[in-house]
Short mmCIF file of C-alpha atoms in Angstrom, two decimals:
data_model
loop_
_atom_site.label_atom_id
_atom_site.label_comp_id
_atom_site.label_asym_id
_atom_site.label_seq_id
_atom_site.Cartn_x
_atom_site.Cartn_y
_atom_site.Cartn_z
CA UNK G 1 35.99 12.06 -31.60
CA UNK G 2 32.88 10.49 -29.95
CA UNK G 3 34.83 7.42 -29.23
CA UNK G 4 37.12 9.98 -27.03
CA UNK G 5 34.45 11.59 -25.01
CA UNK G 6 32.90 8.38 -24.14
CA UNK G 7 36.67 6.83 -22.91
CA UNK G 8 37.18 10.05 -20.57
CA UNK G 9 34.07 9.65 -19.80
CA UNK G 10 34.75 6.23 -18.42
CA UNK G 11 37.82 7.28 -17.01
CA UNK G 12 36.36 10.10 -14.94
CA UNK G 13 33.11 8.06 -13.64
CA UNK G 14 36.09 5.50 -12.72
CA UNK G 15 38.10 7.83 -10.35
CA UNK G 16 34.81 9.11 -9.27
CA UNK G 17 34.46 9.97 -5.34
CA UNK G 18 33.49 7.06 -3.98
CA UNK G 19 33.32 7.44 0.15
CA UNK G 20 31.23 10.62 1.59
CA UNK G 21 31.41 11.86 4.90
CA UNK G 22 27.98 12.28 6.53
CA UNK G 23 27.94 16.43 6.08
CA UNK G 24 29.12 15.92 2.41
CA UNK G 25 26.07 14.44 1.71
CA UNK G 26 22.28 15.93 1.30
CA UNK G 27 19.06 14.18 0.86
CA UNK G 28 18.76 14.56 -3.00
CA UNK G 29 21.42 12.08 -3.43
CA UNK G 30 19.95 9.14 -2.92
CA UNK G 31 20.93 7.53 -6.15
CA UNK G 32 24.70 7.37 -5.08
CA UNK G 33 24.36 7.22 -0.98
CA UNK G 34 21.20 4.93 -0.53
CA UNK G 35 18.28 5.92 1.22
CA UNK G 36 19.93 5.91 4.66
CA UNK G 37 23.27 7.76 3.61
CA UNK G 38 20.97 10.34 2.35
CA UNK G 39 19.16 11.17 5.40
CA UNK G 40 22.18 10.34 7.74
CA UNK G 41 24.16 13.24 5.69
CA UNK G 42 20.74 15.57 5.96
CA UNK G 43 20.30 15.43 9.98
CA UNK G 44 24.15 15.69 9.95
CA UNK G 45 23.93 18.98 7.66
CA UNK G 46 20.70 20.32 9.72
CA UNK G 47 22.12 19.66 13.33
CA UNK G 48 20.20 16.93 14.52
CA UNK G 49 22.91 14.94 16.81
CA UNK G 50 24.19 12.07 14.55
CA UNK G 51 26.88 9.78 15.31
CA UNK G 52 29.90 10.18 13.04
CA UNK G 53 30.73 8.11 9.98
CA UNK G 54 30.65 8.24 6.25
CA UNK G 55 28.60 6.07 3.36
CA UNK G 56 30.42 4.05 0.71
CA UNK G 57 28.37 4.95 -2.79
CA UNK G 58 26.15 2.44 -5.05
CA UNK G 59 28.24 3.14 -7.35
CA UNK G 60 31.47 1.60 -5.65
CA UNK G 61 29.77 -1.61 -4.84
CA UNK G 62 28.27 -2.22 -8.45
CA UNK G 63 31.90 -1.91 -9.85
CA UNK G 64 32.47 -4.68 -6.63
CA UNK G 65 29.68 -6.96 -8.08
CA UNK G 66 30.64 -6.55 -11.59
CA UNK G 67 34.60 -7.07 -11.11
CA UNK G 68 34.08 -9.56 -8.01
CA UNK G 69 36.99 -7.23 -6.07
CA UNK G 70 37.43 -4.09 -4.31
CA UNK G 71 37.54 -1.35 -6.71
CA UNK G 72 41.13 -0.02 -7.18
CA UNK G 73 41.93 2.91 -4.63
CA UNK G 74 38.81 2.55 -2.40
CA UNK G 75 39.93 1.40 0.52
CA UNK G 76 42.99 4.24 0.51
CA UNK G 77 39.62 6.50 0.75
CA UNK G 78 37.90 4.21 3.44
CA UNK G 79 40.99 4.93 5.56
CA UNK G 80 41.40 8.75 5.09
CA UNK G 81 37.17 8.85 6.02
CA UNK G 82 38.07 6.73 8.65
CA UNK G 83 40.90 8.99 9.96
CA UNK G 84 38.56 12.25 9.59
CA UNK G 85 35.66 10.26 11.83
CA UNK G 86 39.05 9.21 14.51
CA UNK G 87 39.35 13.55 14.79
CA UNK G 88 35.89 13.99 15.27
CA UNK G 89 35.45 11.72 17.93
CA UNK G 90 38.70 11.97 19.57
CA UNK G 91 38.95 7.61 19.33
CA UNK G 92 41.19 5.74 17.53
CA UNK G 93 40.43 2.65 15.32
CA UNK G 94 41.51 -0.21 16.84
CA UNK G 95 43.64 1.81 19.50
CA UNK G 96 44.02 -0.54 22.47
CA UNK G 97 43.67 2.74 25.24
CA UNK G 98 40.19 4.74 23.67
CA UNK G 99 39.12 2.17 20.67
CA UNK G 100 36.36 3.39 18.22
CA UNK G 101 33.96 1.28 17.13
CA UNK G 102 31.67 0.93 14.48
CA UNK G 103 28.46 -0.70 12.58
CA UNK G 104 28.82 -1.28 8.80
CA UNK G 105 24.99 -1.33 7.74
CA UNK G 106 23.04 -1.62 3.82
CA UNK G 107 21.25 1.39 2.44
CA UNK G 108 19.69 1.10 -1.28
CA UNK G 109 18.28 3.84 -2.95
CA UNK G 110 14.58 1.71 -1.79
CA UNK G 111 14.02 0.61 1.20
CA UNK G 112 14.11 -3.38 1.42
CA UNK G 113 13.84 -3.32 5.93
CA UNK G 114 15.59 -6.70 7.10
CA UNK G 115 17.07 -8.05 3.45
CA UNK G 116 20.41 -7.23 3.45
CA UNK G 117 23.02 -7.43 6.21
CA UNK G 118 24.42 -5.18 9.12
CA UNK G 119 27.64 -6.12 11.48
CA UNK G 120 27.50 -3.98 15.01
CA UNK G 121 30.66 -3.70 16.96
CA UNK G 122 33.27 -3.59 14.59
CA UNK G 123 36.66 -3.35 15.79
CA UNK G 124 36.20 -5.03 18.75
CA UNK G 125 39.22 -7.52 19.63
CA UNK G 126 40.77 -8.90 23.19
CA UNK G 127 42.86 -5.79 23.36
CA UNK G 128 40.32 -3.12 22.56
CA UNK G 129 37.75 -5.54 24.53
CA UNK G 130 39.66 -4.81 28.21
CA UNK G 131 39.57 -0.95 26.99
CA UNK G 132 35.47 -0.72 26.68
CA UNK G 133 35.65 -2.38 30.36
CA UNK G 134 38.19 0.17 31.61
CA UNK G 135 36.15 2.97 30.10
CA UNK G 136 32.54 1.72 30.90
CA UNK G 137 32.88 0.04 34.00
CA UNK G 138 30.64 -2.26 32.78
CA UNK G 139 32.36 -5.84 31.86
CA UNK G 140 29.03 -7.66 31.11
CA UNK G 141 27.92 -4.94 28.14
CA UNK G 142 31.85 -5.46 26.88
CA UNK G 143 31.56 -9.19 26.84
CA UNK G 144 28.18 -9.28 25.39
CA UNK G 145 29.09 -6.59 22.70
CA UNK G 146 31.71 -9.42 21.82
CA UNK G 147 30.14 -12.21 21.56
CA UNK G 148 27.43 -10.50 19.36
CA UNK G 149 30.22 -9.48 16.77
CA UNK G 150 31.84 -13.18 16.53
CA UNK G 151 28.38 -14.05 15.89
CA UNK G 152 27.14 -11.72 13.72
CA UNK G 153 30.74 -11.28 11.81
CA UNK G 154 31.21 -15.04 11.63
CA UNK G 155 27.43 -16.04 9.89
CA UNK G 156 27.08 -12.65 7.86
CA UNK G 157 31.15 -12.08 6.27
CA UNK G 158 32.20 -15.63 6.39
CA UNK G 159 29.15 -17.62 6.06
CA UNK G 160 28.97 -19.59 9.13
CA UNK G 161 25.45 -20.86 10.40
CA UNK G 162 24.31 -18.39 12.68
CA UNK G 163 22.24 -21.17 14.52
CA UNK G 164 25.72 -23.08 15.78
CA UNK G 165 26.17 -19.84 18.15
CA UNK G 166 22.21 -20.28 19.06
CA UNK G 167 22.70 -23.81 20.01
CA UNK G 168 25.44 -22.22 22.55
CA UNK G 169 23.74 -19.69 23.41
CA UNK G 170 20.83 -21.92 24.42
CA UNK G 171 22.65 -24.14 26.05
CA UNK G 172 24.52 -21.73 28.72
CA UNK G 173 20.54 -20.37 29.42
CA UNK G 174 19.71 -24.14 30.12
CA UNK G 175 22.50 -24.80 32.14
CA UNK G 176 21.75 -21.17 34.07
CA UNK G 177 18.69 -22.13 34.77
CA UNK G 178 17.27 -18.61 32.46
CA UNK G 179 15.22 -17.64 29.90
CA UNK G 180 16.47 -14.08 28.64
CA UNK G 181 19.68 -13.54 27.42
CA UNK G 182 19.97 -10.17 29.94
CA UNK G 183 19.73 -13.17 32.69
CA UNK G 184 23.20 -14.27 31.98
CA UNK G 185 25.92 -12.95 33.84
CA UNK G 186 29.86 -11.16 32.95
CA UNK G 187 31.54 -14.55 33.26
CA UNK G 188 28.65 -16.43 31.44
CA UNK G 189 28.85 -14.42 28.28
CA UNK G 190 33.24 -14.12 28.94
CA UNK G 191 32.97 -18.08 28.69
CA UNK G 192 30.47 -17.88 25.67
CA UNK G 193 33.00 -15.64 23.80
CA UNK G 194 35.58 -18.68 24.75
CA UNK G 195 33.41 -21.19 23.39
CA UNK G 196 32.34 -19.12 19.55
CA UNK G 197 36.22 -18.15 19.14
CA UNK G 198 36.71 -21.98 19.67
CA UNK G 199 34.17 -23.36 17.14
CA UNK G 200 35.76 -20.69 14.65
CA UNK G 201 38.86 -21.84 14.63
CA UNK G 202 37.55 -25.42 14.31
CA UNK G 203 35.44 -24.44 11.44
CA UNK G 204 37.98 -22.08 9.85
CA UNK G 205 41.25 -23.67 10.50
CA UNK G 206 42.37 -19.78 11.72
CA UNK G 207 41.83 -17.89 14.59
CA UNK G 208 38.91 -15.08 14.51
CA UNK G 209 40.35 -12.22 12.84
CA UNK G 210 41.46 -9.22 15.28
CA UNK G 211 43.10 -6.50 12.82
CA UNK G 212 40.33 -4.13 12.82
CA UNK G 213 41.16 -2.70 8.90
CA UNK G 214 40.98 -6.39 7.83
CA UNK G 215 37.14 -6.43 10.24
CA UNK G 216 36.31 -3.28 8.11
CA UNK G 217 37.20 -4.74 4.87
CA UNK G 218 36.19 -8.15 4.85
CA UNK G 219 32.15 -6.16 6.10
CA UNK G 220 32.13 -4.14 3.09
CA UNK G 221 32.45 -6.84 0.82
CA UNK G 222 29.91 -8.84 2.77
CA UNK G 223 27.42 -5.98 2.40
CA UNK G 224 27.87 -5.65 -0.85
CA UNK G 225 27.95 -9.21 -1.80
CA UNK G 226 24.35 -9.34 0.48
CA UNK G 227 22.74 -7.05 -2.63
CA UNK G 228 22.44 -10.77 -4.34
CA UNK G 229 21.34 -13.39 -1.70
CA UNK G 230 18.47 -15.28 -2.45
CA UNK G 231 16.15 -13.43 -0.04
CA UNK G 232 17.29 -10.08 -1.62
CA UNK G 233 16.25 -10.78 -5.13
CA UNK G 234 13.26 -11.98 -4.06
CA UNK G 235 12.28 -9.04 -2.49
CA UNK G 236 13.30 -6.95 -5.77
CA UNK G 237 10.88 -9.35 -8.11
CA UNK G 238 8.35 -9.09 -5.75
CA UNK G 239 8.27 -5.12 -5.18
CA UNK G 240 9.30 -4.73 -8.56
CA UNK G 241 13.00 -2.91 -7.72
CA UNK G 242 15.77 -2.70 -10.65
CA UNK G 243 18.23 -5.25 -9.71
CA UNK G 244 21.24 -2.49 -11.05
CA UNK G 245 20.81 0.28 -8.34
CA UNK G 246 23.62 -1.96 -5.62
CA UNK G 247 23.69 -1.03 -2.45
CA UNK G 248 25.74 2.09 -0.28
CA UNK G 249 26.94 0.78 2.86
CA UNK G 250 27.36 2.94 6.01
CA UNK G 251 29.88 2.92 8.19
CA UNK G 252 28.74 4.53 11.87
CA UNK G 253 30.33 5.19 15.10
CA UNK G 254 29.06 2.48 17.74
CA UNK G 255 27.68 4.72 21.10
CA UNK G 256 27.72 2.39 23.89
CA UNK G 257 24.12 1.99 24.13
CA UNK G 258 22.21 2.45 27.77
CA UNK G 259 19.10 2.49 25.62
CA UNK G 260 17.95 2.14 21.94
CA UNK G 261 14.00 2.46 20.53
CA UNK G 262 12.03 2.90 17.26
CA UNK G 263 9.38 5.44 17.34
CA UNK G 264 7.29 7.29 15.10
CA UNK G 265 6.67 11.40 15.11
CA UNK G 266 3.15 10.18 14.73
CA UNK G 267 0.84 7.53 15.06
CA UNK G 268 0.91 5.36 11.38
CA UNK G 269 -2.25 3.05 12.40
CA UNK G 270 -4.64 6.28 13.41
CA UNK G 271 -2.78 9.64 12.36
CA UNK G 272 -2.94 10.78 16.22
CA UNK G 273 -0.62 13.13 16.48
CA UNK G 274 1.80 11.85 19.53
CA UNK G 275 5.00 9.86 19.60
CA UNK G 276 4.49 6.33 18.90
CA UNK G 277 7.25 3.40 19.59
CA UNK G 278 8.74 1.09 21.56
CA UNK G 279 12.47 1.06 23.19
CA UNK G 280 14.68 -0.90 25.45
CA UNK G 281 17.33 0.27 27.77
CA UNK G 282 21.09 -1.91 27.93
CA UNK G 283 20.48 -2.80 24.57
CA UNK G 284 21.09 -2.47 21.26
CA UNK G 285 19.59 -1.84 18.06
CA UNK G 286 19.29 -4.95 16.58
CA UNK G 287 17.27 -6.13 19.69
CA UNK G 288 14.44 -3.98 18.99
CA UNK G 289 14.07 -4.82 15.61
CA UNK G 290 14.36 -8.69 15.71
CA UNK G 291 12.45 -8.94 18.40
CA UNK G 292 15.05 -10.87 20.45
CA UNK G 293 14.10 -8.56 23.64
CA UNK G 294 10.36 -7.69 24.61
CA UNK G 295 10.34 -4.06 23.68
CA UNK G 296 8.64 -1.23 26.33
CA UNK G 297 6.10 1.71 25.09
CA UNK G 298 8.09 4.84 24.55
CA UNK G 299 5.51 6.47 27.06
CA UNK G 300 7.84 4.78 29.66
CA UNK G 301 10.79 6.30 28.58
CA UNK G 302 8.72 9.92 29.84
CA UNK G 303 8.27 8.37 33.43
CA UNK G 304 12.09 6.69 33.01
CA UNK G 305 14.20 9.44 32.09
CA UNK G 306 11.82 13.00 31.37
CA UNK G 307 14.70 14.72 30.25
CA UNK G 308 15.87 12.53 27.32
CA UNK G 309 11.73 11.65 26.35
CA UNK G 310 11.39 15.48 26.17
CA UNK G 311 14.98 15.93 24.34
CA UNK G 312 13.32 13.21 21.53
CA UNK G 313 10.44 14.46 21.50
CA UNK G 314 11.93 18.21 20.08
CA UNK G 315 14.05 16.39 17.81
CA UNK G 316 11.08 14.48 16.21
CA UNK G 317 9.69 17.00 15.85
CA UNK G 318 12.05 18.73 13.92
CA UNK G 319 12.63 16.26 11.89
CA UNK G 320 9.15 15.96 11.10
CA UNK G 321 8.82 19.95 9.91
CA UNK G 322 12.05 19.24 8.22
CA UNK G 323 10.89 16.46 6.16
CA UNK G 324 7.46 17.63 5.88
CA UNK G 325 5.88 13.94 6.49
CA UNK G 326 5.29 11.93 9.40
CA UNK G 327 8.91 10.05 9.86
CA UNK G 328 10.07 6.59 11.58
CA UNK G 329 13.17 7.19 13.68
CA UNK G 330 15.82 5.49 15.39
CA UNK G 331 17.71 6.20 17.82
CA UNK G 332 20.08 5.59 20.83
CA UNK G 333 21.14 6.90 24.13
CA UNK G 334 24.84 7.11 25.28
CA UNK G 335 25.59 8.04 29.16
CA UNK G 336 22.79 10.38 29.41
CA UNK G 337 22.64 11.77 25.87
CA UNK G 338 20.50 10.97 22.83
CA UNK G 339 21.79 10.05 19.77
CA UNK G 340 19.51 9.45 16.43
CA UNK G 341 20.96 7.28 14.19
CA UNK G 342 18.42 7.14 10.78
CA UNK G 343 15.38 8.34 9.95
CA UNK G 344 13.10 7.61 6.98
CA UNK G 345 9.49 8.31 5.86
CA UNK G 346 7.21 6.27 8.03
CA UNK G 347 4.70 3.92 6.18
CA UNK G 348 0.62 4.54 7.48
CA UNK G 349 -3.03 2.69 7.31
CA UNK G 350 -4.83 4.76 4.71
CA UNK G 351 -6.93 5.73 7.78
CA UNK G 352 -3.78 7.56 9.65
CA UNK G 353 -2.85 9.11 5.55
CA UNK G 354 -5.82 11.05 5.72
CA UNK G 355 -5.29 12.42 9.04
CA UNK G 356 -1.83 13.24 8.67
CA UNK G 357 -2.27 15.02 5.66
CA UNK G 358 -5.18 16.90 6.62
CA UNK G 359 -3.76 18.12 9.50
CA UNK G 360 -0.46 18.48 8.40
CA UNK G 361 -2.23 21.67 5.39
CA UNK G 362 -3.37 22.97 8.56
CA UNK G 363 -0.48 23.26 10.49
CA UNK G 364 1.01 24.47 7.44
CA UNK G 365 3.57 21.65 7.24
CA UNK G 366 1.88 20.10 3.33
CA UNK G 367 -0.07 21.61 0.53
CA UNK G 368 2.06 24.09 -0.86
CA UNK G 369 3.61 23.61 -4.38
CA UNK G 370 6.82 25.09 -4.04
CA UNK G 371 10.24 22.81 -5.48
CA UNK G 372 11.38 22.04 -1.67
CA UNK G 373 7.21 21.14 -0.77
CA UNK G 374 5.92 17.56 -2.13
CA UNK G 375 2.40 17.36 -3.76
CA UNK G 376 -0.07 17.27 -0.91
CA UNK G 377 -2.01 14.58 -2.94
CA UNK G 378 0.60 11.79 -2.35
CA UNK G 379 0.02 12.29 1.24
CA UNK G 380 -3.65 11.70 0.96
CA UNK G 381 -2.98 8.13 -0.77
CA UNK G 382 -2.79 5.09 1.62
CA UNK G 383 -0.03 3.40 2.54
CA UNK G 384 -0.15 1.12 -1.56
CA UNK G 385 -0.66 3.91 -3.46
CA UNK G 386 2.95 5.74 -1.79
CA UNK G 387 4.61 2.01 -2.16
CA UNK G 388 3.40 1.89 -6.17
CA UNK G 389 5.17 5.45 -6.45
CA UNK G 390 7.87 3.71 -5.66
CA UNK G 391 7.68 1.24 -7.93
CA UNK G 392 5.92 -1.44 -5.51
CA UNK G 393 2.91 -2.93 -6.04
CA UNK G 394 0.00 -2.32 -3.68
CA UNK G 395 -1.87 -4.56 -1.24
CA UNK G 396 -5.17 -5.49 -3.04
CA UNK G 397 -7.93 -3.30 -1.16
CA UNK G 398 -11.14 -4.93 -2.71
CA UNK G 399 -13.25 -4.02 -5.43
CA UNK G 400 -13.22 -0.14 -6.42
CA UNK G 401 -16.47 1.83 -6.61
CA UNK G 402 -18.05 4.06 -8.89
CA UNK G 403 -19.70 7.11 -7.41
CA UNK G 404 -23.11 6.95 -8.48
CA UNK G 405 -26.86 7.36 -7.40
CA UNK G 406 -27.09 6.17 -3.35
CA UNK G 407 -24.32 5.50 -0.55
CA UNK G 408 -23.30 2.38 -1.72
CA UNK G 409 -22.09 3.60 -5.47
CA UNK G 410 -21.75 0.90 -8.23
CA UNK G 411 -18.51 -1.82 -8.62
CA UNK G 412 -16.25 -1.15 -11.56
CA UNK G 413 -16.45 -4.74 -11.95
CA UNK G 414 -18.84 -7.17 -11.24
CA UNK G 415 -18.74 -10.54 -10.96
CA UNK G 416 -21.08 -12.37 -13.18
CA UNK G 417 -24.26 -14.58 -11.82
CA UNK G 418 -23.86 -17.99 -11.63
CA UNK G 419 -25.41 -20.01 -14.06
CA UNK G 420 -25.02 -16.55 -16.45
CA UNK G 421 -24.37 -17.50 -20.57
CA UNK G 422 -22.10 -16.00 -21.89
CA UNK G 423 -22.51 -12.60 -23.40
CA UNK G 424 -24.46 -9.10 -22.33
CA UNK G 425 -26.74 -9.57 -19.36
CA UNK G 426 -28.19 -7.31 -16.86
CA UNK G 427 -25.49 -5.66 -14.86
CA UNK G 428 -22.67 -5.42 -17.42
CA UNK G 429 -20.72 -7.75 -19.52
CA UNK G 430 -21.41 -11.38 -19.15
CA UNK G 431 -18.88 -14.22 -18.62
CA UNK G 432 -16.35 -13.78 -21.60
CA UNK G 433 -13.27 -14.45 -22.34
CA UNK G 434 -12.30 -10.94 -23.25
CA UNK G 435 -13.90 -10.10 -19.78
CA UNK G 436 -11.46 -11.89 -17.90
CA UNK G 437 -8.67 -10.50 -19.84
CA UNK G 438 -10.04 -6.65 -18.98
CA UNK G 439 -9.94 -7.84 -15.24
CA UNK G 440 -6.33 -9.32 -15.93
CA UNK G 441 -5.15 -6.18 -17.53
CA UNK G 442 -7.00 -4.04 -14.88
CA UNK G 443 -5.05 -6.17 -12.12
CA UNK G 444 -2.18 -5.81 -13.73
CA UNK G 445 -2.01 -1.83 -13.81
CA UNK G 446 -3.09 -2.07 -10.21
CA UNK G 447 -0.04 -3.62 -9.24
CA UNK G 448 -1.44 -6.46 -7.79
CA UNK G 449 1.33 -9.20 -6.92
CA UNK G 450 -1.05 -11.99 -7.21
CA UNK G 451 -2.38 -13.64 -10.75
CA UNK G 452 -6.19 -12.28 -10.97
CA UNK G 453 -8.70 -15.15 -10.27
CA UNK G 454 -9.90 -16.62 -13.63
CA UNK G 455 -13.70 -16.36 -13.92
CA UNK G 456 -13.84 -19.09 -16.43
CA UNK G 457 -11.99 -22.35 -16.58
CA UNK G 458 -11.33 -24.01 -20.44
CA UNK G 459 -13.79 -27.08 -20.70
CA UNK G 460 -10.54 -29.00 -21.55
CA UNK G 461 -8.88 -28.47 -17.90
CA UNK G 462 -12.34 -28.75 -15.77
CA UNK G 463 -11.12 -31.27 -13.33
CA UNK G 464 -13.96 -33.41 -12.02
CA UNK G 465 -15.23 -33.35 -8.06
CA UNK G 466 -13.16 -36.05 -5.89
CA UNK G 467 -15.23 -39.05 -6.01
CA UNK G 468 -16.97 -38.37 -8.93
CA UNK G 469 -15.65 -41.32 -10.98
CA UNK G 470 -16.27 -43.75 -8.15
CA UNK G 471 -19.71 -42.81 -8.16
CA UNK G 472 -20.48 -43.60 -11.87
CA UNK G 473 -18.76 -46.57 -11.44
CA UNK G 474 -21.25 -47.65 -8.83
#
């Protein structure tokens, strides 16, 4: 009998949803959407304006990593989600007259910022290409929208160094006379896009790949394969992440960006309570973030365009009483209209966690202990003690103190004088062995990523000064 539950078990977790549209989502399922696909599906469910898409579970892509192939039937879902997000935008996906495109982004259940991989502009091809111009009137963001995706499609999916497009890149600039990329003009980038198709095909032996269901599928299994690249794991032994939780991967409709920032609701190094960020306009995300463009204050934005700073500002703020915490947001701006497109608890100096949560209890936001209210305390941690939570270790912050008689208080552990023997001496314990294992073990539960510095050295491994032999030679 047992060995029957546990086989429909199996079979049920195996025809298991696997693809969730944004607004079947909420925050609480982080385990199966990510991080991201969590709060994507909780704006969508609250009314914050998010654009369409759905989130591809952790589940689906450890079955991907364990099997090395698509799990059976998930790509028939992919394309029903993808047909629901065609009705709700009124596009079609790869249709040559109104094309939709979209970004196919990482999300684990912990945030690892800038280790795994993201493609922007999927579904882009020559036909679909003339279509953006047609509709946007703008042939330089078209052609620069393209060339992006052969990059970032050829180095991320198929493993192509992305520096071969940089030495291109660099050399139209040079040739242009320019420094900036935003320098370069429509038929600068249009011959570009000429130039990376050409060194595909040369590298591939095929032409770049224009069926935008083949785009779509051939990104998801780069995202998912991007849960085990060396920089990845790293990150996991460092921070001290289970290397079982895979990755969800979001699929969202591209806006055609006017403007993109990052801001926070408030500010993380002093707890002020104001909007704090940086944005660009004509570009997109991934510009902010890498730091390819020189990013402006978000204070501009207010003298720029008042009615989409003030439009942000209402919808950080609601955000911000939704979540109950001071939040980092992105977001973009399409034709006049602002778009935010994740949102996730914004990390603080433990200067700016005292503010925030002290203000915060009295504007009523923290402090309660209801189930939808988190414990005021972790709010009052810094910025470590919230990543240890988490299972990260925190940033050592010097010596901890004792209160005791006077201002200064007493150090839970000293270090011993020089010259001290061994044993008890004034001060507390001397130079032992079992000392530095208490200051091992004490590192250790403090989640300290470093080995503690040994107090004593074994007679046996004492390495002698440089020079020292020469001068008892002489």
């Amino acid at each position: 009998m047992p060995r029957k539950s546990a086989k429909k078990k199996a079979a049920k977790k195996k025809t298991a949803k696997r693809v969730y549209l944004f607004h079947q989502g909420s925050r609480e399922m982080r385990d199966l959407l990510g991080g991201k696909g969590a709060n994507l599906a909780e704006m969508s469910n609250i009314g914050i304006p998010v654009p369409s898409g759905f989130t591809i579970t952790t589940e689906a892509c450890i079955d991907y990593l364990g099997a090395k192939r698509m799990p059976a039937g998930m790509m028939d879902e992919v394309k029903a989600a993808m047909k629901k997000v065609e009705k709700e935008t009124g596009k079609g996906f790869g249709d040559p007259k109104n094309p939709l495109l979209v970004s196919v982004r990482s999300g684990a259940k912990m945030s690892m910022p800038g280790m795994m991989e993201t493609i922007l502009n999927l579904g882009l091809n020559d036909d679909t290409l003339q279509s953006i111009i047609d509709l946007t009137g703008n042939e330089r963001f078209a052609y620069d929208a393209y060339r992006r995706f052969i990059m970032m499609f050829s180095s991320v999916a198929l493993h192509i160094e992305r520096a071969n497009f940089e030495k291109m890149l660099e050399a139209m600039k040079k040739k242009r006379r320019v420094k900036q990329d935003t320098e370069l003009t429509a038929a600068d980038l249009k011959t570009l896009v000429k130039q990376y198709k050409a060194f595909f095909k040369r590298r591939m032996k095929r032409d770049f790949p224009t069926d935008p269901m083949e785009q779509l599928e051939t990104a998801i299994r780069a995202v998912f394969g991007s849960w085990n690249i060396p920089r990845a794991v790293a990150y996991r032994n460092f921070y001290k992440i289970p290397h079982d939780l895979g990755t969800a991967v979001n699929v969202q409709t591209m806006v055609e960006d006017s403007g993109t920032g990052v801001a926070f609701t408030r500010d993380v190094a002093t707890g002020e309570k104001k909007i704090y960020g940086e944005f660009l306009m004509n570009a997109q995300g991934e510009d902010v973030v890498a730091g390819v463009r020189t990013p402006i204050e978000i204070a501009q934005l207010k003298k720029q365009n008042p009615k989409i700073y003030n439009q942000f500002v209402r919808l950080a703020t609601r955000i911000e009483k939704h979540y109950k915490d001071a939040m980092d947001i992105e977001f973009t701006i399409e034709r006049g209209k602002l778009y935010i497109l994740q949102c996730r608890v914004g990390k603080r100096t433990a200067r700016a966690a005292v503010r925030i949560a002290v203000e915060m209890v009295k504007e009523r936001l923290a402090g309660g202990a209801g189930p939808d209210q988190p414990a005021s305390a972790a709010r009052l941690r810094p910025e470590g003690e919230g990543l240890r939570r988490e299972g990260r270790p925190a940033a050592r912050q010097g010596p901890q103190r004792l209160p005791g008689r006077g201002q200064r208080g007493r150090r839970l552990h000293r270090r011993p004088r020089r010259g001290a023997r061994s044993g008890r001496h004034r001060g507390g314990a001397g130079p032992t062995r079992n000392h530095s294992r208490r200051r091992a073990r004490h590192a250790r539960l403090e989640g300290h990523p470093h080995r503690p510095r040994r107090l004593h050295q074994p007679r046996g491994r004492c390495r002698p000064r440089p020079g020292a032999a020469l001068r008892r030679r002489v």
